[in-house]
Short mmCIF file of C-alpha atoms in Angstrom, two decimals:
data_model
loop_
_atom_site.label_atom_id
_atom_site.label_comp_id
_atom_site.label_asym_id
_atom_site.label_seq_id
_atom_site.Cartn_x
_atom_site.Cartn_y
_atom_site.Cartn_z
CA MET A 1 -15.55 -7.75 -2.66
CA PRO A 2 -13.23 -8.96 0.12
CA LEU A 3 -14.74 -10.14 3.37
CA LEU A 4 -15.18 -7.73 6.27
CA HIS A 5 -12.77 -8.08 9.19
CA TYR A 6 -14.57 -9.53 12.23
CA LEU A 7 -14.13 -11.08 15.66
CA ASP A 8 -16.21 -14.16 16.52
CA GLN A 9 -16.51 -15.23 20.16
CA GLY A 10 -18.81 -17.31 22.30
CA GLN A 11 -21.46 -19.88 21.45
CA GLY A 12 -25.19 -19.78 21.20
CA ARG A 13 -27.68 -17.51 19.47
CA PRO A 14 -25.80 -15.05 17.23
CA LEU A 15 -25.52 -11.35 17.99
CA VAL A 16 -23.81 -9.30 15.28
CA ILE A 17 -22.47 -5.84 16.20
CA LEU A 18 -21.86 -2.93 13.80
CA HIS A 19 -20.01 0.18 15.02
CA GLY A 20 -20.58 3.80 14.05
CA LEU A 21 -18.84 6.35 11.85
CA PHE A 22 -15.05 6.58 12.50
CA GLY A 23 -15.39 3.63 14.86
CA THR A 24 -14.10 0.04 14.94
CA LEU A 25 -15.27 -3.24 16.43
CA ASP A 26 -12.92 -2.48 19.33
CA ASN A 27 -15.37 0.16 20.56
CA TRP A 28 -17.77 -2.64 21.56
CA GLN A 29 -15.27 -5.22 22.85
CA SER A 30 -15.93 -4.90 26.58
CA LEU A 31 -19.62 -5.50 26.09
CA ALA A 32 -19.10 -8.12 23.34
CA ARG A 33 -17.01 -10.23 25.71
CA ARG A 34 -19.70 -9.99 28.42
CA TRP A 35 -22.51 -10.94 26.05
CA ALA A 36 -20.41 -13.94 24.96
CA THR A 37 -19.45 -15.08 28.44
CA GLU A 38 -22.33 -13.93 30.69
CA ALA A 39 -25.29 -13.98 28.29
CA GLY A 40 -24.38 -17.15 26.39
CA LEU A 41 -24.44 -15.56 22.97
CA ARG A 42 -22.23 -16.04 19.91
CA VAL A 43 -21.01 -12.48 19.36
CA VAL A 44 -19.64 -11.39 15.99
CA SER A 45 -18.13 -7.86 16.07
CA VAL A 46 -17.57 -6.33 12.66
CA ASP A 47 -15.37 -3.63 11.12
CA LEU A 48 -17.45 -1.99 8.35
CA ARG A 49 -15.86 -1.07 5.02
CA ASN A 50 -13.45 1.90 5.15
CA HIS A 51 -13.08 1.35 8.92
CA GLY A 52 -10.82 -0.64 11.26
CA ARG A 53 -9.08 -3.55 9.59
CA SER A 54 -11.64 -3.99 6.83
CA PHE A 55 -11.01 -3.16 3.18
CA HIS A 56 -10.98 0.36 1.75
CA SER A 57 -13.34 1.17 -1.09
CA PRO A 58 -14.18 4.40 -3.00
CA GLU A 59 -17.88 3.59 -2.49
CA HIS A 60 -19.59 3.99 0.85
CA THR A 61 -23.36 3.48 0.65
CA TYR A 62 -25.81 1.77 2.96
CA ALA A 63 -26.87 -0.66 0.27
CA LEU A 64 -23.27 -1.79 -0.21
CA MET A 65 -22.51 -1.89 3.51
CA ALA A 66 -25.61 -4.01 4.13
CA GLN A 67 -24.51 -6.38 1.36
CA ASP A 68 -21.02 -6.59 2.96
CA VAL A 69 -22.67 -7.74 6.19
CA LEU A 70 -24.89 -10.24 4.34
CA ASP A 71 -21.79 -11.68 2.71
CA LEU A 72 -20.31 -12.14 6.18
CA PHE A 73 -23.56 -13.88 7.35
CA ASP A 74 -23.11 -16.30 4.44
CA HIS A 75 -19.43 -16.88 5.20
CA LEU A 76 -20.25 -17.66 8.82
CA HIS A 77 -23.32 -19.74 7.91
CA LEU A 78 -25.53 -17.69 10.20
CA GLY A 79 -29.13 -18.87 10.19
CA PRO A 80 -32.23 -16.70 10.53
CA ASP A 81 -31.98 -16.45 14.33
CA VAL A 82 -29.57 -13.49 14.21
CA THR A 83 -29.93 -10.40 16.41
CA LEU A 84 -28.32 -7.54 14.46
CA LEU A 85 -27.17 -4.54 16.53
CA GLY A 86 -25.89 -1.29 14.99
CA HIS A 87 -24.81 1.99 16.53
CA SER A 88 -25.25 5.32 14.68
CA MET A 89 -24.02 4.73 11.10
CA GLY A 90 -23.96 1.02 11.90
CA GLY A 91 -27.57 1.35 13.01
CA LYS A 92 -28.51 2.62 9.57
CA VAL A 93 -26.65 -0.31 8.00
CA ALA A 94 -28.61 -2.62 10.27
CA MET A 95 -31.93 -0.97 9.37
CA ARG A 96 -31.11 -1.23 5.67
CA LEU A 97 -30.35 -4.93 5.97
CA ALA A 98 -33.46 -5.60 8.07
CA LEU A 99 -35.75 -3.82 5.62
CA ASP A 100 -34.25 -5.37 2.50
CA HIS A 101 -33.72 -8.92 3.87
CA PRO A 102 -36.08 -9.43 6.84
CA GLU A 103 -35.82 -13.22 6.40
CA ARG A 104 -32.16 -13.08 7.49
CA LEU A 105 -32.86 -11.66 10.97
CA ALA A 106 -34.87 -12.61 14.04
CA ARG A 107 -34.62 -9.21 15.69
CA LEU A 108 -33.00 -5.79 15.29
CA ILE A 109 -31.32 -3.45 17.79
CA VAL A 110 -30.55 0.15 16.77
CA VAL A 111 -28.48 2.28 19.16
CA ASP A 112 -29.03 6.07 19.11
CA ILE A 113 -29.94 6.74 15.48
CA ALA A 114 -33.25 7.33 13.70
CA PRO A 115 -34.22 6.47 10.13
CA ARG A 116 -34.56 10.12 9.15
CA PHE A 117 -32.19 12.32 7.14
CA SER A 118 -29.26 14.05 8.85
CA ASP A 119 -27.32 16.91 7.26
CA MET A 120 -24.16 15.61 9.06
CA GLU A 121 -23.05 19.17 9.96
CA HIS A 122 -22.35 17.92 13.49
CA GLN A 123 -19.39 16.03 11.99
CA ASP A 124 -17.74 19.16 10.50
CA ASP A 125 -15.44 19.70 13.51
CA VAL A 126 -14.51 16.03 13.65
CA LEU A 127 -13.54 16.03 9.98
CA ALA A 128 -11.60 19.29 10.36
CA GLY A 129 -9.72 17.81 13.32
CA LEU A 130 -8.84 14.59 11.49
CA GLN A 131 -7.73 16.50 8.42
CA ALA A 132 -5.59 18.83 10.56
CA VAL A 133 -3.39 15.94 11.71
CA ASN A 134 -0.27 16.00 9.50
CA LEU A 135 0.58 12.30 9.53
CA ALA A 136 3.94 12.88 7.86
CA ALA A 137 5.04 15.35 10.52
CA ILE A 138 3.89 13.85 13.82
CA SER A 139 6.20 11.70 15.88
CA ASN A 140 3.79 10.59 18.64
CA ARG A 141 0.13 10.35 19.60
CA GLN A 142 0.34 13.48 21.78
CA GLU A 143 1.08 15.59 18.74
CA ALA A 144 -1.89 14.07 16.91
CA ASP A 145 -4.09 14.82 19.90
CA ALA A 146 -2.87 18.45 19.97
CA ALA A 147 -3.81 18.85 16.27
CA LEU A 148 -7.27 17.35 16.92
CA ALA A 149 -7.75 19.58 19.97
CA ARG A 150 -7.69 22.73 17.81
CA HIS A 151 -11.08 21.61 16.46
CA ILE A 152 -12.43 19.13 19.01
CA GLY A 153 -12.61 20.18 22.64
CA ASN A 154 -14.08 16.97 23.97
CA VAL A 155 -11.29 14.69 25.25
CA GLY A 156 -13.46 11.58 25.00
CA VAL A 157 -14.19 12.22 21.32
CA ARG A 158 -10.47 12.74 20.61
CA GLN A 159 -9.59 9.48 22.38
CA PHE A 160 -12.23 7.70 20.33
CA LEU A 161 -10.83 9.10 17.09
CA LEU A 162 -7.23 8.36 18.05
CA LYS A 163 -8.08 4.63 18.21
CA ASN A 164 -7.84 4.86 14.40
CA LEU A 165 -4.19 5.96 14.47
CA TYR A 166 -1.52 3.29 14.12
CA ARG A 167 2.15 2.95 13.21
CA ARG A 168 3.12 1.24 9.98
CA GLU A 169 6.13 -1.00 9.69
CA ASP A 170 8.33 1.94 8.68
CA ASN A 171 7.28 3.67 11.93
CA SER A 172 5.23 6.36 10.19
CA PHE A 173 1.67 7.03 11.31
CA ALA A 174 -1.51 6.26 9.33
CA TRP A 175 -5.28 6.20 9.82
CA ARG A 176 -7.12 2.89 9.71
CA ILE A 177 -10.19 4.75 8.44
CA ASN A 178 -10.34 5.68 4.77
CA LEU A 179 -10.50 9.38 5.66
CA GLY A 180 -10.63 10.81 2.13
CA VAL A 181 -13.54 8.62 1.07
CA LEU A 182 -15.47 9.10 4.32
CA ALA A 183 -15.13 12.89 3.99
CA ALA A 184 -16.29 12.79 0.39
CA GLN A 185 -19.17 10.38 1.09
CA LEU A 186 -20.38 12.03 4.31
CA PRO A 187 -23.69 13.20 2.75
CA ALA A 188 -24.49 9.57 1.96
CA VAL A 189 -23.94 8.67 5.61
CA GLY A 190 -26.67 11.12 6.55
CA GLU A 191 -29.28 9.92 4.08
CA ALA A 192 -32.71 8.83 5.24
CA THR A 193 -33.67 5.16 5.55
CA THR A 194 -36.74 4.38 3.48
CA ALA A 195 -38.46 1.20 2.37
CA ALA A 196 -41.44 -0.07 0.38
CA ALA A 197 -42.48 -2.32 3.25
CA PRO A 198 -41.84 -2.22 7.00
CA PHE A 199 -39.75 -4.69 9.07
CA LEU A 200 -42.36 -6.56 11.07
CA LYS A 201 -40.13 -8.49 13.47
CA PRO A 202 -39.12 -7.21 16.95
CA ALA A 203 -36.92 -4.12 16.99
CA LEU A 204 -35.37 -2.31 19.97
CA PHE A 205 -34.15 1.26 19.69
CA ILE A 206 -31.83 2.35 22.51
CA ARG A 207 -31.42 6.11 22.85
CA GLY A 208 -29.20 8.20 25.06
CA GLY A 209 -31.21 10.46 27.34
CA LYS A 210 -28.72 13.31 26.76
CA SER A 211 -28.65 12.76 22.97
CA ASP A 212 -30.84 14.32 20.29
CA TYR A 213 -30.26 11.61 17.64
CA ILE A 214 -33.69 10.11 18.40
CA THR A 215 -36.36 12.76 18.93
CA ALA A 216 -39.96 12.62 20.22
CA GLU A 217 -41.07 12.90 16.57
CA ASP A 218 -38.92 9.92 15.64
CA LYS A 219 -40.44 7.88 18.46
CA LEU A 220 -43.98 8.84 17.47
CA HIS A 221 -43.83 8.59 13.67
CA GLY A 222 -40.48 7.90 11.99
CA ILE A 223 -39.53 4.68 13.77
CA PRO A 224 -43.00 3.02 14.00
CA ALA A 225 -43.63 3.66 10.29
CA LEU A 226 -40.76 1.40 9.32
CA PHE A 227 -40.55 -0.74 12.48
CA PRO A 228 -44.12 -1.21 13.80
CA ASN A 229 -43.07 -3.93 16.23
CA SER A 230 -40.50 -1.74 17.95
CA GLU A 231 -39.88 -0.21 21.34
CA VAL A 232 -37.67 2.71 22.30
CA ALA A 233 -35.68 2.42 25.54
CA THR A 234 -33.99 5.52 26.97
CA VAL A 235 -30.72 5.19 28.87
CA VAL A 236 -31.00 8.28 31.04
CA ASN A 237 -27.40 9.10 31.96
CA ALA A 238 -25.84 8.78 28.49
CA GLY A 239 -25.27 10.74 25.33
CA HIS A 240 -24.68 9.41 21.82
CA TRP A 241 -22.00 6.90 22.91
CA VAL A 242 -24.55 5.10 25.06
CA HIS A 243 -22.60 1.85 25.31
CA ALA A 244 -19.47 3.63 26.56
CA GLU A 245 -21.24 5.94 29.01
CA ASN A 246 -23.64 3.46 30.56
CA PRO A 247 -22.47 -0.06 29.60
CA GLU A 248 -24.30 -1.80 32.43
CA GLU A 249 -27.76 -0.69 31.28
CA VAL A 250 -26.98 -1.39 27.64
CA PHE A 251 -25.68 -4.86 28.59
CA GLY A 252 -28.95 -5.69 30.32
CA LEU A 253 -31.23 -4.27 27.61
CA VAL A 254 -29.46 -6.20 24.86
CA ARG A 255 -29.19 -9.43 26.81
CA ALA A 256 -32.92 -9.44 27.63
CA PHE A 257 -33.95 -8.57 24.06
CA ALA A 258 -31.55 -11.03 22.32
CA GLN A 259 -32.68 -13.88 24.57
CA GLN A 260 -36.41 -13.37 24.12
#
């Protein structure tokens, strides 16, 4: 497989960042720069397969995505002192890697996702919106936004999705995400994270106080069963995009945890 696209900045203990579904490494760039400059970390931001500037593939499973990230670790000669951070889908990739290859990490950070199964129905409107954009017919981003708006009322979500839209050399529009494969493989994105043995190293779960992606039941049973040396921190004034809605608190939580 080709190597994942990534951005490597700063020096020090490595922090590797994995974005969520329909995202790119750009979603984390403001914080990544601060962790590199203010926290003294080497920050590697990653585009996962079928996202951003990384390769497209017909397969989109957590086992394969975790292997992609491991291949990047090898390419960058990252030692075992890595802090791996993943948001949402990226959080499940991070959990998969931690459970399968605990020797490759020092600590794990999971942002607003639990190990349990999700039916992914909450993504139906997003998919409908993306599929409603006629790339061959639009002439500007405003027309793409208008097509999305028929299915997605939240302006912030539309702006997030439109980061995937770009102009090709012939001036036509295209998605950076592999939309057809992601739509087809969406059930796999919702699958539960399971393992024969738990990850015993430190793990930090950061949840949005306005989000239901990590429930009281997850905190009590689901997370400790797989990550017994974990803590759950709640960022009160934030929903699922915790890092965008309250970057200051997320910056501090990650800096403290990665430096311990």
